[in-house]
């Protein structure tokens, strides 16, 4: 600002040089070009050395991946708390996962020296990672624990491989012992299995578990071939034995079953086969007998023969099938026979026989829906025809005035069809007619009895009642005609003359008092009468008088002539 003022006023300016060292010793060296270059090169070299030392130290702490071009290093802003927290949390999480995995593999058996050495290295590496985490070098710790996690996974797989290899070795030995009976049948395969098992054992002891596993697999393959040879031998003998059983060759069957059991003692089929072989000849004879009956279509006998064979040998498929087949054919034959018989009877309207035949068919096959339907239809038709027949019989009897038979036929119709209107009407109609005829006959009998007792008037009344209810169709029998003639004849009065002495009282019992008469003629209907004569002081006189038409009119004399005893 003072300089500006001087310039504006055009005053003279005085320059003052500030040099605190001015006046010091004049021995100081001046800065030449060579000196400047020397100091520059020396400083650069010193900086390079210092940088190398720093980088070396960082690598010792962080690891060899520091400043490598292939490593992807994430730049973290140390002033950003969020980024620092993320790095720390990732590293802590990685450490926690590794700790859990390490705890798991510690529980795994490490009975092999190579695995034990590897576990020691893993434990040491885990401690190194914890040092990085404590030193807040989170990126290096995260990378370290991630790599260690992969190593632990590989170690775990290796332990599992070792265990499976050990198991495979044990199984190979057990299987070789189990298949020892196949050695004579597959000697080469057994030698191969022994060689592969031995080589696998060596690889296992050296820690080459994958190679050992492959050798054991080769041993298994050889033993599989040996087992197949054993199986083929047993199968061949079993096939021969079963063919011998089917042919009834007992000695050959026994020999083949025994050969199979020598190589396979637990073979259930062979053990059962020995029992089958003992009866093979008898079973074969029964089967041949059954086949002969079957050819003759005598299925019942064939089923019986096959059944006996099956009882001896419950595993004989031929016997079982033959029995089942002939029982089925027997049923079919019986069924077809019953159906044919039913059809014949049905066509002839012999319903009872047709129903019986259908019922026999159902006993043969209770589930045959067609037979059930045919039986139901036949029963329905039989019922309808039975109703029709019973009604026809009733009408026929009624037309012939055979009322008892007609009523019975109507009753039968009602039993078959309780709602049959015509049958009900006929039943009541015939019943009424039967009661009428009974009443008619009863009245005729009564009239006849009256006539026999000379009670002609009562007889005439009964006879007339009978004639009133007599059916128009009913003709009079000779007996009734004679009775009618007798009653007609005795229906007219007869002149009867009575004579007395004029001193006696004369009366006709239940008819008329004549009084004291000497002679009197009275018209009297035919019948039996009692004539009484009474006189005081004299004994009564009683006479029985029979009055009849067709004879000379009687003259009755009656008088009391005997004195009464005092």
Coordinates of C-alpha atoms in Angstrom, one line a residue:
X1 CA 0.0 0.0 0.0
X2 CA 3.0 2.4 0.7
X3 CA 4.4 1.4 -2.7
X4 CA 1.2 2.5 -4.3
X5 CA 1.3 5.8 -2.6
X6 CA 4.9 6.4 -3.7
X7 CA 4.0 5.6 -7.2
X8 CA 1.1 8.0 -7.1
X9 CA 3.1 10.8 -5.8
X10 CA 6.2 10.1 -8.0
X11 CA 8.5 9.9 -5.1
X12 CA 11.8 7.9 -5.2
X13 CA 11.6 4.4 -3.9
X14 CA 14.1 2.7 -1.7
X15 CA 14.4 -1.2 -1.8
X16 CA 15.2 -2.9 1.5
X17 CA 16.6 -6.5 1.2
X18 CA 15.6 -8.8 4.2
X19 CA 18.4 -11.2 4.9
X20 CA 18.7 -12.5 8.5
X21 CA 21.9 -14.4 7.6
X22 CA 23.5 -11.4 6.0
X23 CA 26.7 -10.8 7.6
X24 CA 27.3 -14.4 8.7
X25 CA 30.4 -16.3 7.9
X26 CA 31.2 -16.3 4.3
X27 CA 32.2 -20.0 4.3
X28 CA 28.7 -21.3 3.2
X29 CA 28.7 -23.2 -0.1
X30 CA 26.6 -21.8 -2.9
X31 CA 23.8 -24.0 -4.5
X32 CA 25.3 -25.0 -7.8
X33 CA 23.6 -27.2 -10.4
X34 CA 25.7 -30.3 -9.6
X35 CA 24.8 -29.9 -5.9
X36 CA 21.1 -29.6 -6.7
X37 CA 21.2 -32.8 -8.8
X38 CA 23.1 -34.7 -6.1
X39 CA 20.6 -33.8 -3.4
X40 CA 17.7 -34.8 -5.7
X41 CA 19.1 -38.3 -6.5
X42 CA 20.0 -38.9 -2.8
X43 CA 16.5 -37.9 -1.7
X44 CA 14.8 -40.1 -4.3
X45 CA 16.9 -43.1 -3.3
X46 CA 16.1 -42.6 0.4
X47 CA 12.4 -42.3 -0.4
X48 CA 12.6 -45.6 -2.4
X49 CA 14.3 -47.4 0.5
X50 CA 11.8 -46.0 2.9
X51 CA 8.9 -47.1 0.7
X52 CA 10.3 -50.6 0.3
X53 CA 10.6 -51.0 4.1
X54 CA 7.1 -49.8 4.6
X55 CA 5.7 -52.1 1.9
X56 CA 7.7 -55.1 3.3
X57 CA 6.2 -54.4 6.8
X58 CA 2.7 -54.1 5.4
X59 CA 3.1 -57.4 3.6
X60 CA 4.3 -59.1 6.7
X61 CA 1.1 -57.9 8.5
X62 CA -1.5 -58.1 5.7
X63 CA -0.1 -60.9 3.5
X64 CA 1.4 -61.6 0.1
X65 CA -1.7 -60.4 -1.7
X66 CA -0.9 -56.8 -0.8
X67 CA -0.3 -54.7 -4.0
X68 CA -0.6 -57.7 -6.3
X69 CA -2.2 -56.8 -9.5
X70 CA -4.4 -60.0 -9.6
X71 CA -5.9 -59.3 -6.2
X72 CA -9.1 -57.2 -6.1
X73 CA -8.6 -54.9 -3.2
X74 CA -11.6 -52.8 -2.1
X75 CA -10.7 -49.3 -1.1
X76 CA -12.1 -48.4 2.2
X77 CA -12.4 -44.9 3.4
X78 CA -11.2 -45.1 6.9
X79 CA -13.1 -41.9 7.6
X80 CA -16.4 -43.6 6.7
X81 CA -17.7 -45.5 9.8
X82 CA -20.2 -47.4 7.6
X83 CA -17.4 -48.9 5.4
X84 CA -15.3 -49.8 8.4
X85 CA -18.3 -51.5 10.1
X86 CA -19.1 -53.5 7.0
X87 CA -15.5 -54.8 6.7
X88 CA -15.4 -55.6 10.4
X89 CA -18.8 -57.4 10.3
X90 CA -17.8 -59.4 7.3
X91 CA -14.5 -60.5 8.9
X92 CA -16.3 -61.3 12.1
X93 CA -18.9 -63.4 10.3
X94 CA -16.3 -65.2 8.3
X95 CA -14.4 -65.9 11.6
X96 CA -17.6 -67.2 13.2
X97 CA -18.4 -69.5 10.3
X98 CA -14.9 -70.9 10.3
X99 CA -15.0 -71.4 14.1
X100 CA -18.2 -73.5 13.7
X101 CA -16.7 -75.5 10.9
X102 CA -13.5 -76.0 12.9
X103 CA -15.6 -77.2 15.9
X104 CA -17.3 -79.7 13.6
X105 CA -14.1 -81.2 12.2
X106 CA -12.6 -81.4 15.7
X107 CA -15.3 -83.9 16.5
X108 CA -14.4 -86.0 13.4
X109 CA -12.1 -88.9 14.0
X110 CA -8.5 -88.2 13.0
X111 CA -7.0 -91.6 13.3
X112 CA -4.7 -91.0 10.3
X113 CA -1.4 -89.2 10.7
X114 CA -1.7 -87.2 7.5
X115 CA -5.1 -85.9 8.6
X116 CA -3.8 -85.1 12.1
X117 CA -1.0 -83.0 10.6
X118 CA -3.4 -81.2 8.4
X119 CA -5.7 -80.4 11.4
X120 CA -2.7 -78.9 13.3
X121 CA -2.0 -76.6 10.3
X122 CA -5.6 -75.5 10.2
X123 CA -5.6 -74.7 13.9
X124 CA -2.5 -72.6 13.5
X125 CA -4.0 -70.8 10.5
X126 CA -7.1 -70.0 12.6
X127 CA -5.0 -68.4 15.3
X128 CA -3.2 -66.3 12.6
X129 CA -6.6 -65.1 11.4
X130 CA -7.6 -64.1 14.9
X131 CA -4.4 -62.0 15.2
X132 CA -5.3 -60.2 12.0
X133 CA -8.8 -59.5 13.4
X134 CA -7.4 -58.2 16.7
X135 CA -5.1 -55.9 14.7
X136 CA -8.2 -54.4 13.0
X137 CA -6.9 -55.6 9.6
X138 CA -10.4 -56.6 8.6
X139 CA -9.8 -57.0 4.9
X140 CA -6.9 -59.3 5.4
X141 CA -8.8 -61.2 8.2
X142 CA -11.8 -61.7 5.9
X143 CA -9.7 -63.0 3.1
X144 CA -7.7 -65.3 5.5
X145 CA -10.8 -66.8 7.0
X146 CA -12.5 -67.3 3.6
X147 CA -9.5 -69.3 2.4
X148 CA -9.3 -71.2 5.7
X149 CA -13.1 -72.1 5.3
X150 CA -12.4 -73.7 1.9
X151 CA -9.5 -75.6 3.4
X152 CA -11.7 -76.9 6.3
X153 CA -14.3 -77.9 3.7
X154 CA -11.7 -79.8 1.8
X155 CA -10.4 -81.4 5.1
X156 CA -13.9 -82.5 6.0
X157 CA -14.5 -84.1 2.6
X158 CA -11.1 -85.8 3.0
X159 CA -12.1 -87.2 6.4
X160 CA -15.4 -88.5 5.0
X161 CA -13.5 -90.0 2.1
X162 CA -11.2 -91.7 4.5
X163 CA -14.2 -93.1 6.5
X164 CA -15.9 -94.4 3.4
X165 CA -12.6 -95.9 2.2
X166 CA -12.2 -97.7 5.6
X167 CA -15.8 -98.9 5.4
X168 CA -15.2 -100.1 1.8
X169 CA -12.1 -102.1 2.9
X170 CA -14.1 -103.7 5.8
X171 CA -16.9 -104.6 3.4
X172 CA -14.5 -106.1 0.9
X173 CA -13.0 -108.4 3.6
X174 CA -16.5 -109.3 4.9
X175 CA -17.7 -110.1 1.4
X176 CA -14.7 -112.2 0.6
X177 CA -15.4 -114.3 3.6
X178 CA -19.1 -114.5 2.7
X179 CA -18.3 -115.6 -0.9
X180 CA -15.6 -118.0 0.0
X181 CA -17.8 -120.9 -1.1
X182 CA -17.6 -119.4 -4.6
X183 CA -13.8 -119.7 -4.8
X184 CA -13.7 -123.0 -6.7
X185 CA -16.2 -121.6 -9.2
X186 CA -14.4 -118.2 -9.8
X187 CA -10.7 -118.6 -8.7
X188 CA -9.4 -115.9 -11.0
X189 CA -12.0 -113.3 -9.8
X190 CA -11.0 -114.1 -6.2
X191 CA -7.3 -113.5 -7.0
X192 CA -8.2 -110.2 -8.7
X193 CA -10.2 -109.2 -5.6
X194 CA -7.3 -110.1 -3.2
X195 CA -4.8 -108.1 -5.3
X196 CA -7.0 -105.0 -5.6
X197 CA -7.8 -105.1 -1.8
X198 CA -4.1 -105.4 -1.0
X199 CA -3.2 -102.4 -3.2
X200 CA -6.1 -100.4 -1.8
X201 CA -4.8 -101.1 1.7
X202 CA -1.4 -99.7 0.8
X203 CA -2.8 -96.5 -0.7
X204 CA -5.0 -96.1 2.3
X205 CA -2.1 -96.3 4.7
X206 CA -0.3 -93.7 2.6
X207 CA -3.2 -91.3 2.8
X208 CA -4.3 -91.7 -0.9
X209 CA -7.9 -92.3 0.0
X210 CA -9.4 -91.7 -3.5
X211 CA -6.9 -94.1 -5.1
X212 CA -7.6 -96.7 -2.3
X213 CA -11.3 -96.3 -2.9
X214 CA -10.9 -97.0 -6.6
X215 CA -8.9 -100.2 -5.8
X216 CA -11.6 -101.4 -3.4
X217 CA -14.2 -100.7 -6.1
X218 CA -12.3 -102.9 -8.4
X219 CA -12.3 -105.6 -5.7
X220 CA -16.0 -105.3 -5.4
X221 CA -16.4 -105.6 -9.1
X222 CA -14.4 -108.9 -9.1
X223 CA -16.4 -110.2 -6.2
X224 CA -19.6 -109.3 -8.0
X225 CA -18.4 -111.5 -10.9
X226 CA -17.6 -114.3 -8.4
X227 CA -21.1 -113.9 -6.9
X228 CA -22.7 -114.0 -10.3
X229 CA -20.8 -117.3 -11.0
X230 CA -22.1 -118.7 -7.8
X231 CA -25.6 -117.6 -8.6
X232 CA -25.4 -119.1 -12.1
X233 CA -24.2 -122.4 -10.6
X234 CA -27.1 -122.4 -8.1
X235 CA -29.6 -121.3 -10.7
X236 CA -28.6 -124.0 -13.1
X237 CA -28.9 -126.7 -10.4
X238 CA -32.2 -125.3 -9.3
X239 CA -33.5 -125.3 -12.9
X240 CA -32.4 -128.9 -13.4
X241 CA -34.0 -129.9 -10.0
X242 CA -37.3 -128.3 -10.8
X243 CA -37.4 -129.9 -14.3
X244 CA -36.7 -133.3 -12.6
X245 CA -39.5 -132.7 -10.1
X246 CA -41.9 -131.8 -12.9
X247 CA -40.9 -135.0 -14.8
X248 CA -41.2 -137.1 -11.6
X249 CA -37.5 -138.0 -11.6
X250 CA -36.9 -138.2 -7.9
X251 CA -33.1 -139.2 -7.9
X252 CA -32.1 -136.4 -10.3
X253 CA -34.2 -133.9 -8.4
X254 CA -32.6 -134.8 -5.1
X255 CA -29.1 -134.6 -6.4
X256 CA -29.6 -131.2 -8.0
X257 CA -31.2 -129.7 -5.0
X258 CA -28.4 -131.0 -2.8
X259 CA -25.8 -129.5 -5.1
X260 CA -27.5 -126.1 -5.0
X261 CA -27.7 -126.3 -1.2
X262 CA -24.0 -127.0 -0.9
X263 CA -23.3 -123.5 -2.4
X264 CA -26.4 -121.8 -1.0
X265 CA -27.4 -123.5 2.3
X266 CA -30.0 -120.9 3.1
X267 CA -31.9 -121.3 -0.2
X268 CA -35.5 -121.7 0.9
X269 CA -36.6 -123.0 -2.5
X270 CA -34.0 -125.7 -2.4
X271 CA -34.9 -126.7 1.1
X272 CA -38.5 -127.0 0.1
X273 CA -37.4 -128.7 -3.1
X274 CA -35.9 -131.6 -1.1
X275 CA -39.4 -132.3 0.3
X276 CA -41.0 -132.0 -3.1
X277 CA -38.5 -134.4 -4.6
X278 CA -39.4 -137.1 -2.1
X279 CA -43.0 -137.2 -3.6
X280 CA -42.2 -136.2 -7.1
X281 CA -43.0 -139.6 -8.6
X282 CA -46.4 -139.8 -6.9
X283 CA -47.3 -136.3 -7.8
X284 CA -46.4 -136.9 -11.4
X285 CA -48.6 -140.0 -11.5
X286 CA -51.6 -138.1 -10.1
X287 CA -51.1 -135.3 -12.6
X288 CA -51.1 -137.8 -15.5
X289 CA -54.3 -139.3 -14.1
X290 CA -55.9 -135.8 -13.9
X291 CA -54.8 -135.0 -17.5
X292 CA -56.5 -138.3 -18.7
X293 CA -59.7 -137.4 -17.0
X294 CA -59.6 -133.9 -18.3
X295 CA -59.3 -135.1 -21.9
X296 CA -62.4 -137.2 -21.3
X297 CA -64.1 -134.0 -20.0
X298 CA -64.6 -135.7 -16.6
X299 CA -63.8 -132.5 -14.8
X300 CA -64.9 -133.6 -11.4
X301 CA -62.6 -136.6 -11.4
X302 CA -59.8 -134.5 -12.9
X303 CA -60.1 -131.9 -10.2
X304 CA -60.0 -134.6 -7.6
X305 CA -56.8 -136.1 -9.0
X306 CA -55.1 -132.7 -9.3
X307 CA -56.2 -131.9 -5.8
X308 CA -54.6 -135.0 -4.4
X309 CA -51.4 -134.1 -6.2
X310 CA -51.6 -130.6 -4.8
X311 CA -52.0 -132.0 -1.3
X312 CA -48.8 -133.9 -1.7
X313 CA -46.9 -130.9 -3.2
X314 CA -48.3 -127.5 -2.3
X315 CA -45.7 -125.8 -4.5
X316 CA -46.8 -127.7 -7.7
X317 CA -48.1 -125.1 -10.1
X318 CA -49.3 -127.7 -12.5
X319 CA -51.4 -129.4 -9.8
X320 CA -52.8 -126.1 -8.5
X321 CA -53.6 -124.8 -12.0
X322 CA -55.1 -128.2 -13.0
X323 CA -57.3 -128.3 -9.9
X324 CA -58.5 -124.7 -10.4
X325 CA -59.0 -125.2 -14.1
X326 CA -61.1 -128.3 -13.8
X327 CA -63.1 -126.9 -10.9
X328 CA -63.9 -124.0 -13.1
X329 CA -64.8 -126.3 -16.0
X330 CA -66.9 -128.4 -13.7
X331 CA -68.8 -125.3 -12.6
X332 CA -69.2 -124.2 -16.2
X333 CA -70.5 -127.6 -17.2
X334 CA -72.9 -127.7 -14.3
X335 CA -74.0 -124.2 -15.0
X336 CA -74.6 -124.8 -18.7
X337 CA -76.5 -128.0 -18.0
X338 CA -78.7 -126.3 -15.4
X339 CA -79.4 -123.3 -17.8
X340 CA -80.2 -125.7 -20.7
X341 CA -82.6 -127.6 -18.5
X342 CA -84.2 -124.4 -17.2
X343 CA -84.7 -123.2 -20.8
X344 CA -86.3 -126.4 -21.8
X345 CA -88.7 -126.4 -18.8
X346 CA -89.5 -122.7 -19.4
X347 CA -90.4 -123.3 -23.0
X348 CA -92.7 -126.1 -21.9
X349 CA -94.3 -123.8 -19.3
X350 CA -93.1 -126.1 -16.5
X351 CA -92.4 -123.2 -14.3
X352 CA -91.5 -125.1 -11.0
X353 CA -89.0 -127.2 -12.8
X354 CA -87.5 -124.2 -14.6
X355 CA -87.2 -122.3 -11.3
X356 CA -85.5 -125.3 -9.7
X357 CA -83.0 -125.5 -12.5
X358 CA -82.2 -121.8 -12.3
X359 CA -81.7 -122.1 -8.6
X360 CA -79.2 -124.9 -9.2
X361 CA -77.4 -122.7 -11.6
X362 CA -77.2 -120.0 -8.9
X363 CA -75.7 -122.4 -6.4
X364 CA -72.9 -123.1 -9.0
X365 CA -72.3 -119.3 -9.5
X366 CA -74.2 -117.2 -7.0
X367 CA -72.8 -114.0 -8.6
X368 CA -74.1 -114.6 -12.1
X369 CA -76.4 -111.5 -12.7
X370 CA -77.9 -113.0 -15.9
X371 CA -79.0 -116.1 -14.0
X372 CA -80.4 -114.0 -11.2
X373 CA -82.4 -112.0 -13.8
X374 CA -83.7 -115.1 -15.6
X375 CA -84.7 -116.6 -12.3
X376 CA -86.6 -113.5 -11.3
X377 CA -88.3 -113.3 -14.7
X378 CA -89.3 -116.9 -14.5
X379 CA -90.7 -116.6 -11.0
X380 CA -92.7 -113.6 -12.1
X381 CA -94.0 -115.4 -15.2
X382 CA -94.7 -118.5 -13.0
X383 CA -96.6 -116.4 -10.6
X384 CA -98.6 -114.7 -13.3
X385 CA -99.4 -118.0 -14.9
X386 CA -100.3 -119.5 -11.5
X387 CA -102.8 -116.7 -10.9
X388 CA -104.2 -117.1 -14.3
X389 CA -104.5 -120.9 -14.0
X390 CA -106.1 -120.7 -10.5
X391 CA -108.6 -118.1 -11.7
X392 CA -109.4 -120.2 -14.8
X393 CA -110.0 -123.3 -12.6
X394 CA -112.3 -121.3 -10.3
X395 CA -114.4 -120.0 -13.2
X396 CA -114.6 -123.4 -14.8
X397 CA -115.8 -125.0 -11.5
X398 CA -118.2 -122.1 -11.1
X399 CA -119.6 -122.7 -14.6
X400 CA -120.1 -126.3 -13.6
X401 CA -121.8 -125.3 -10.4
X402 CA -119.1 -127.0 -8.4
X403 CA -119.1 -124.4 -5.7
X404 CA -116.7 -125.9 -3.2
X405 CA -114.0 -126.5 -5.8
X406 CA -114.6 -123.0 -7.3
X407 CA -114.3 -121.4 -3.9
X408 CA -111.1 -123.3 -3.2
X409 CA -109.7 -122.2 -6.5
X410 CA -110.7 -118.5 -5.8
X411 CA -109.0 -118.8 -2.4
X412 CA -105.8 -120.1 -4.1
X413 CA -105.9 -117.2 -6.5
X414 CA -106.2 -114.8 -3.6
X415 CA -103.2 -116.4 -1.9
X416 CA -101.2 -115.8 -5.0
X417 CA -102.5 -112.2 -5.5
X418 CA -104.2 -110.7 -2.4
X419 CA -105.4 -107.7 -4.4
X420 CA -107.0 -109.7 -7.2
X421 CA -110.5 -108.1 -7.5
X422 CA -112.1 -110.8 -9.6
X423 CA -110.9 -113.5 -7.4
X424 CA -112.3 -111.7 -4.3
X425 CA -115.7 -111.3 -5.9
X426 CA -115.8 -114.9 -7.0
X427 CA -114.8 -116.0 -3.5
X428 CA -117.6 -114.1 -1.9
X429 CA -120.1 -115.2 -4.6
X430 CA -119.3 -118.9 -4.3
X431 CA -119.4 -118.6 -0.5
X432 CA -122.9 -117.2 -0.6
X433 CA -124.0 -119.9 -3.1
X434 CA -122.6 -122.6 -0.8
X435 CA -124.4 -121.2 2.2
X436 CA -127.7 -121.0 0.1
X437 CA -127.3 -124.6 -0.9
X438 CA -126.7 -125.7 2.6
X439 CA -129.8 -123.8 3.8
X440 CA -131.8 -125.4 0.9
X441 CA -130.7 -128.9 1.8
X442 CA -131.4 -128.2 5.5
X443 CA -135.0 -127.0 4.7
X444 CA -135.6 -130.1 2.5
X445 CA -134.4 -132.3 5.3
X446 CA -136.6 -130.6 7.8
X447 CA -139.6 -130.9 5.4
X448 CA -138.9 -134.5 5.0
X449 CA -138.7 -135.1 8.7
X450 CA -142.0 -133.3 9.2
X451 CA -143.6 -135.5 6.5
X452 CA -142.2 -138.6 8.1
X453 CA -143.8 -137.5 11.4
X454 CA -147.1 -136.8 9.5
X455 CA -146.6 -133.1 10.3
X456 CA -147.5 -132.3 6.8
X457 CA -148.3 -128.6 7.3
X458 CA -145.0 -127.9 8.9
X459 CA -143.3 -129.9 6.2
X460 CA -145.1 -127.9 3.5
X461 CA -143.9 -124.7 5.1
X462 CA -140.3 -125.9 5.2
X463 CA -140.5 -127.2 1.7
X464 CA -141.9 -123.9 0.4
X465 CA -139.0 -122.0 2.1
X466 CA -136.6 -124.4 0.4
X467 CA -138.2 -123.8 -3.0
X468 CA -137.9 -120.1 -2.5
X469 CA -134.1 -120.1 -2.1
X470 CA -133.4 -123.0 -4.5
X471 CA -131.0 -121.8 -7.3
X472 CA -132.7 -121.8 -10.7
X473 CA -130.1 -124.1 -12.2
X474 CA -130.6 -126.7 -9.5
X475 CA -132.8 -129.6 -10.6
X476 CA -134.9 -131.4 -8.0
X477 CA -133.7 -134.8 -7.1
X478 CA -136.1 -137.8 -7.0
X479 CA -136.1 -137.6 -3.3
X480 CA -137.2 -133.9 -3.4
X481 CA -139.8 -134.7 -6.1
X482 CA -141.3 -137.5 -4.1
X483 CA -141.4 -135.2 -1.0
X484 CA -143.1 -132.5 -3.0
X485 CA -145.7 -135.1 -4.3
X486 CA -146.4 -136.3 -0.8
X487 CA -146.7 -132.9 0.5
X488 CA -149.0 -131.8 -2.4
X489 CA -151.2 -134.8 -1.8
X490 CA -151.5 -134.2 1.9
X491 CA -152.2 -130.5 1.5
X492 CA -156.0 -130.9 0.8
X493 CA -158.5 -131.3 3.7
X494 CA -160.2 -134.7 4.3
X495 CA -163.8 -135.2 5.6
X496 CA -163.7 -137.1 8.9
X497 CA -166.9 -138.2 10.6
X498 CA -167.0 -138.3 14.4
X499 CA -169.7 -140.3 16.3
X500 CA -170.4 -140.4 20.1
X501 CA -173.3 -141.1 22.5
X502 CA -174.2 -137.5 23.0
X503 CA -173.2 -137.6 26.7
X504 CA -169.4 -137.2 26.2
X505 CA -167.5 -134.1 25.5
X506 CA -165.4 -134.8 22.3
X507 CA -162.5 -132.6 21.3
X508 CA -159.6 -132.7 18.8
X509 CA -156.4 -131.7 20.6
X510 CA -154.9 -128.5 19.4
X511 CA -157.6 -128.2 16.7
X512 CA -161.3 -128.0 17.7
X513 CA -163.8 -128.7 20.5
X514 CA -166.7 -130.8 19.0
X515 CA -168.7 -130.9 22.2
X516 CA -171.5 -133.5 23.0
X517 CA -172.2 -135.0 19.6
X518 CA -173.8 -138.0 18.2
X519 CA -172.4 -137.5 14.7
X520 CA -170.4 -134.7 13.0
X521 CA -168.3 -134.4 9.9
X522 CA -165.2 -132.2 10.1
X523 CA -162.8 -131.2 7.3
X524 CA -159.3 -131.9 8.5
X525 CA -155.9 -131.4 6.9
X526 CA -153.9 -134.6 6.7
X527 CA -151.9 -135.3 9.8
X528 CA -151.9 -137.1 13.2
X529 CA -154.4 -136.0 15.7
X530 CA -155.4 -136.9 19.3
X531 CA -159.2 -137.3 19.9
X532 CA -160.2 -136.9 23.6
X533 CA -163.6 -137.9 25.0
X534 CA -164.5 -136.9 28.6
X535 CA -167.6 -137.7 30.8
X536 CA -168.1 -137.0 34.4
X537 CA -167.6 -140.1 36.5
X538 CA -166.1 -142.0 33.6
X539 CA -162.6 -142.6 32.5
X540 CA -161.3 -140.4 29.7
X541 CA -160.9 -142.0 26.3
X542 CA -157.8 -141.0 24.1
X543 CA -157.6 -142.0 20.5
X544 CA -154.8 -141.3 17.9
X545 CA -156.2 -140.5 14.5
X546 CA -154.2 -140.5 11.3
X547 CA -155.8 -138.4 8.6
X548 CA -154.5 -139.1 5.1
X549 CA -155.5 -138.3 1.6
X550 CA -155.6 -141.1 -0.8
X551 CA -157.5 -143.5 1.5
X552 CA -161.2 -144.0 2.5
X553 CA -162.2 -141.2 4.8
X554 CA -162.4 -142.6 8.4
X555 CA -165.4 -142.7 10.8
X556 CA -164.3 -142.2 14.3
X557 CA -166.5 -143.5 17.2
X558 CA -165.6 -142.4 20.6
X559 CA -167.5 -142.6 24.0
X560 CA -166.7 -143.0 27.7
X561 CA -168.1 -146.3 28.9
X562 CA -165.9 -147.2 31.8
X563 CA -166.7 -145.6 35.2
X564 CA -163.9 -144.1 37.1
X565 CA -162.7 -145.8 40.2
X566 CA -163.4 -143.9 43.3

